[in-house]
PDB file of C-alpha atoms in Angstrom:
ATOM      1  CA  UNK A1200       0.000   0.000   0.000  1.00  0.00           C
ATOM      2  CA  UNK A1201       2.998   2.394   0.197  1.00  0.00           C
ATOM      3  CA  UNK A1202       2.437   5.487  -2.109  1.00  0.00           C
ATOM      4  CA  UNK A1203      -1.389   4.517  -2.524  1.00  0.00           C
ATOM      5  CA  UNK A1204      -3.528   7.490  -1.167  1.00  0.00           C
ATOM      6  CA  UNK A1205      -5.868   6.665   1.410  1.00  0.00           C
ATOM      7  CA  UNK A1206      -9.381   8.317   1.318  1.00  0.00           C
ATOM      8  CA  UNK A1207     -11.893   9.246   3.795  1.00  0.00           C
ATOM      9  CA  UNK A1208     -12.628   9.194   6.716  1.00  0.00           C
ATOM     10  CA  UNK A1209      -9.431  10.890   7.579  1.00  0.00           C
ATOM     11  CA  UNK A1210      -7.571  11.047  10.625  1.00  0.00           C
ATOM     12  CA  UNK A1211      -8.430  13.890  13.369  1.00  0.00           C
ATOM     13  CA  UNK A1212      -6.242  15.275  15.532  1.00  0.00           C
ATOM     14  CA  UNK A1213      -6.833  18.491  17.746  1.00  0.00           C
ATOM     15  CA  UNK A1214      -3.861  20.259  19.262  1.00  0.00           C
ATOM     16  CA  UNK A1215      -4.155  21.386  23.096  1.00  0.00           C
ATOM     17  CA  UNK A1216      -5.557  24.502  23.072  1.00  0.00           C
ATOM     18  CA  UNK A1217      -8.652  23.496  20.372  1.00  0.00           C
ATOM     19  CA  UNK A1218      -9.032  20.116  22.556  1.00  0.00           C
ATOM     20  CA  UNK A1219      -9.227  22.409  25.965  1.00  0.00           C
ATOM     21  CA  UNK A1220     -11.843  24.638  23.935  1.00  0.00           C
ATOM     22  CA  UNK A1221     -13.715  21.718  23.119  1.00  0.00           C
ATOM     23  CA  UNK A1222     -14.237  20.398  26.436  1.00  0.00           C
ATOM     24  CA  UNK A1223     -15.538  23.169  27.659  1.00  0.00           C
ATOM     25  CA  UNK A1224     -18.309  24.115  25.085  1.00  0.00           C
ATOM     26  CA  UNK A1225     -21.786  24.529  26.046  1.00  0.00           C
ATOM     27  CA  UNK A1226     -23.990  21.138  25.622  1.00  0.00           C
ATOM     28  CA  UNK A1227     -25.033  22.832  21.451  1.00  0.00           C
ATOM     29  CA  UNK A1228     -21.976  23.995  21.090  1.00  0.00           C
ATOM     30  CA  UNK A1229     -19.958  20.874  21.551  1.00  0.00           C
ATOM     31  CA  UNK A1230     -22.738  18.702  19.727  1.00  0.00           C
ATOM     32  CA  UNK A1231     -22.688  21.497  16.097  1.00  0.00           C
ATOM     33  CA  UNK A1232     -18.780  21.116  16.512  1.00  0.00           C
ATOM     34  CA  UNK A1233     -18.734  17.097  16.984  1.00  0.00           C
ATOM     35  CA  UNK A1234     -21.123  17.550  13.815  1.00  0.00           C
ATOM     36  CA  UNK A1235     -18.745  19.316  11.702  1.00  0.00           C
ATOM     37  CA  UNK A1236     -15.412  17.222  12.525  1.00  0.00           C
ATOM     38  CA  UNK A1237     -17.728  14.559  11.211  1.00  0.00           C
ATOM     39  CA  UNK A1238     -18.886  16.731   7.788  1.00  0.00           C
ATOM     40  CA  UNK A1239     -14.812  17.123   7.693  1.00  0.00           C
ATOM     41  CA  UNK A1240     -13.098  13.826   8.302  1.00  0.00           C
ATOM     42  CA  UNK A1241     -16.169  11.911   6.111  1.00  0.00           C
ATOM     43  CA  UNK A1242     -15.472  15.127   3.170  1.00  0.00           C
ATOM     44  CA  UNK A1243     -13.711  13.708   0.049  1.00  0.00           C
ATOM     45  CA  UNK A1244     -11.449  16.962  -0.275  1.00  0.00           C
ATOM     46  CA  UNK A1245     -10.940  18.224   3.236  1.00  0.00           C
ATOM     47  CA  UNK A1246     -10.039  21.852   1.527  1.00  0.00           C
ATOM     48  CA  UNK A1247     -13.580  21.342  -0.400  1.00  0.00           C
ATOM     49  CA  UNK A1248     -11.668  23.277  -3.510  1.00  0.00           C
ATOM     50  CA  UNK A1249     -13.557  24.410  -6.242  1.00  0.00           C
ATOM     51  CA  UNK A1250     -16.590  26.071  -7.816  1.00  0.00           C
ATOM     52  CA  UNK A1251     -19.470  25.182  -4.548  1.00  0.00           C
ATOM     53  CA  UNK A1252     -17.365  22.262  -3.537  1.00  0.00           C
ATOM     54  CA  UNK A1253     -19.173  22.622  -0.082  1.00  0.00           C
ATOM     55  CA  UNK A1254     -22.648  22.268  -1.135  1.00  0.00           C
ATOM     56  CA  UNK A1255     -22.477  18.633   0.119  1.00  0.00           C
ATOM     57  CA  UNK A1256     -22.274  20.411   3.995  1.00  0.00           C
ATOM     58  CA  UNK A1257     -25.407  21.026   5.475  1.00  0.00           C
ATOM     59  CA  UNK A1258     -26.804  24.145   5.787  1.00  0.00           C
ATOM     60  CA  UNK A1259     -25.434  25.243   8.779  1.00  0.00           C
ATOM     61  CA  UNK A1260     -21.772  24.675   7.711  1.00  0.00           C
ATOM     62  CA  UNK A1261     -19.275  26.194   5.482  1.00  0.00           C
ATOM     63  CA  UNK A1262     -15.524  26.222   4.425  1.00  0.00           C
ATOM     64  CA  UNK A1263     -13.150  29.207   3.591  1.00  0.00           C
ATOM     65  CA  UNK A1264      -9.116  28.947   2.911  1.00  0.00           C
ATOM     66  CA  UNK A1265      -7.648  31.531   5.642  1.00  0.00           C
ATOM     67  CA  UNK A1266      -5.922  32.865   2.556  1.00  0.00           C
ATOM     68  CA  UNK A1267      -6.947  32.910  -0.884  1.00  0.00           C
ATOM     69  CA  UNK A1268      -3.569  32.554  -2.494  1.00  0.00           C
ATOM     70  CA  UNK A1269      -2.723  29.425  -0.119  1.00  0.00           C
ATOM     71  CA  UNK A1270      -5.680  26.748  -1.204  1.00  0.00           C
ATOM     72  CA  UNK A1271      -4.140  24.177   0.268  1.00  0.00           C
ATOM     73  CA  UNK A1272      -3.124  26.054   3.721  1.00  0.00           C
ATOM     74  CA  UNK A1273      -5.051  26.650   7.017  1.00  0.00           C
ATOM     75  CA  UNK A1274      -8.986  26.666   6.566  1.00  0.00           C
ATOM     76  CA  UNK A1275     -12.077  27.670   8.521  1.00  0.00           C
ATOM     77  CA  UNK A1276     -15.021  25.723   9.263  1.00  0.00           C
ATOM     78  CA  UNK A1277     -18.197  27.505  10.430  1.00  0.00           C
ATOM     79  CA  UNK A1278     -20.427  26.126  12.291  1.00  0.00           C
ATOM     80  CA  UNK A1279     -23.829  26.395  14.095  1.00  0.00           C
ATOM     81  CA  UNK A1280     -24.773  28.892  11.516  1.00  0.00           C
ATOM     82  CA  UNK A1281     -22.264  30.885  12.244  1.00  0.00           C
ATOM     83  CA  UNK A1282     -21.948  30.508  16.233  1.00  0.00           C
ATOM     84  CA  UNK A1283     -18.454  28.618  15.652  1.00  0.00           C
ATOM     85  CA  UNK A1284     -15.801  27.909  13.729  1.00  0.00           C
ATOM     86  CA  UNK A1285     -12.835  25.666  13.826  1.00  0.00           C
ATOM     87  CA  UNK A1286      -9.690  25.999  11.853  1.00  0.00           C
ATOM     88  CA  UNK A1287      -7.724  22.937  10.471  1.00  0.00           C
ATOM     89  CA  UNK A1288      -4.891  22.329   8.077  1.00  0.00           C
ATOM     90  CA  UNK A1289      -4.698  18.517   6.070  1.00  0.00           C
ATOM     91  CA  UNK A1290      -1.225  17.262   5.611  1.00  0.00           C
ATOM     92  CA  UNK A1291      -2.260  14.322   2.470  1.00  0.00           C
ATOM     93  CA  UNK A1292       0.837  12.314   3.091  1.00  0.00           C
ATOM     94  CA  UNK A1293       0.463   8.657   1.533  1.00  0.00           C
ATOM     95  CA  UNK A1294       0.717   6.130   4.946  1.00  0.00           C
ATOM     96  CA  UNK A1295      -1.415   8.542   6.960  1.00  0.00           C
ATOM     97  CA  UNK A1296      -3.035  11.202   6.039  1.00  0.00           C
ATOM     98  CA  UNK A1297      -4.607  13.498   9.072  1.00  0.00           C
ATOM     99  CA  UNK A1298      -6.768  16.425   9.731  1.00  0.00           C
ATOM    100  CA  UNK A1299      -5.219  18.810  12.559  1.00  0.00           C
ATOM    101  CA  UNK A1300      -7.708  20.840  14.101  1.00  0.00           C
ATOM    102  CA  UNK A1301      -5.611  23.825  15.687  1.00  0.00           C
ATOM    103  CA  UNK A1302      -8.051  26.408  16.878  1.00  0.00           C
ATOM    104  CA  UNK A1303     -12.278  26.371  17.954  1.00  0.00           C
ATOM    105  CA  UNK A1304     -14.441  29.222  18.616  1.00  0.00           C
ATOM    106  CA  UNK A1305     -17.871  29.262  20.007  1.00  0.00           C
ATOM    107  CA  UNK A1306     -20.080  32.360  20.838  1.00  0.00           C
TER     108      UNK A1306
END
């Protein structure tokens, strides 16, 4: 299998500060962001590039590169319809490719 890219679901990893966050959401809160690591580790692209590649998320979710001239950089997920977000890079590498989840907001 070495050099074969693996597909969804991906890997998830949060780093200290977004797991901390997490923990100490509100009941919805925590439940819309479980929701969206789900919509991202299940997403075929993880950066959802292109023309409405997000239409697949529900409603209350969408996806935005930090910056436009770095597509494949940091992104944002919103959640909640807008009450969160959560920002992720994906590193693609062949024997394990992972979603790091660095930063999560709630309001």
């Amino acid at each position: 299998m070495s050099g074969e890219f693996i597909g969804p679901p991906w890997q998830a990893d949060w780093s200290k500060e977004a797991e901390e966050t997490r923990d100490t959401l509100p009941a919805d809160g925590r439940e819309a962001l479980l929701a969206a690591r789900a919509e991202l580790v299940t997403a075929k692209d993880p950066y959802f590039r292109g023309i409405d590649s997000d239409l697949d998320l529900p409603s209350s979710m969408s996806v935005e590169p930090v910056q436009s001239t770095r597509p494949g950089g940091m992104h944002v997920l919103y959640f909640g319809r807008g009450r969160g977000w959560l920002r992720y890079h994906f590193t693609p590498r062949s024997p394990d490719p992972q979603i790091v989840i660095d930063e999560v907001f709630w309001q």
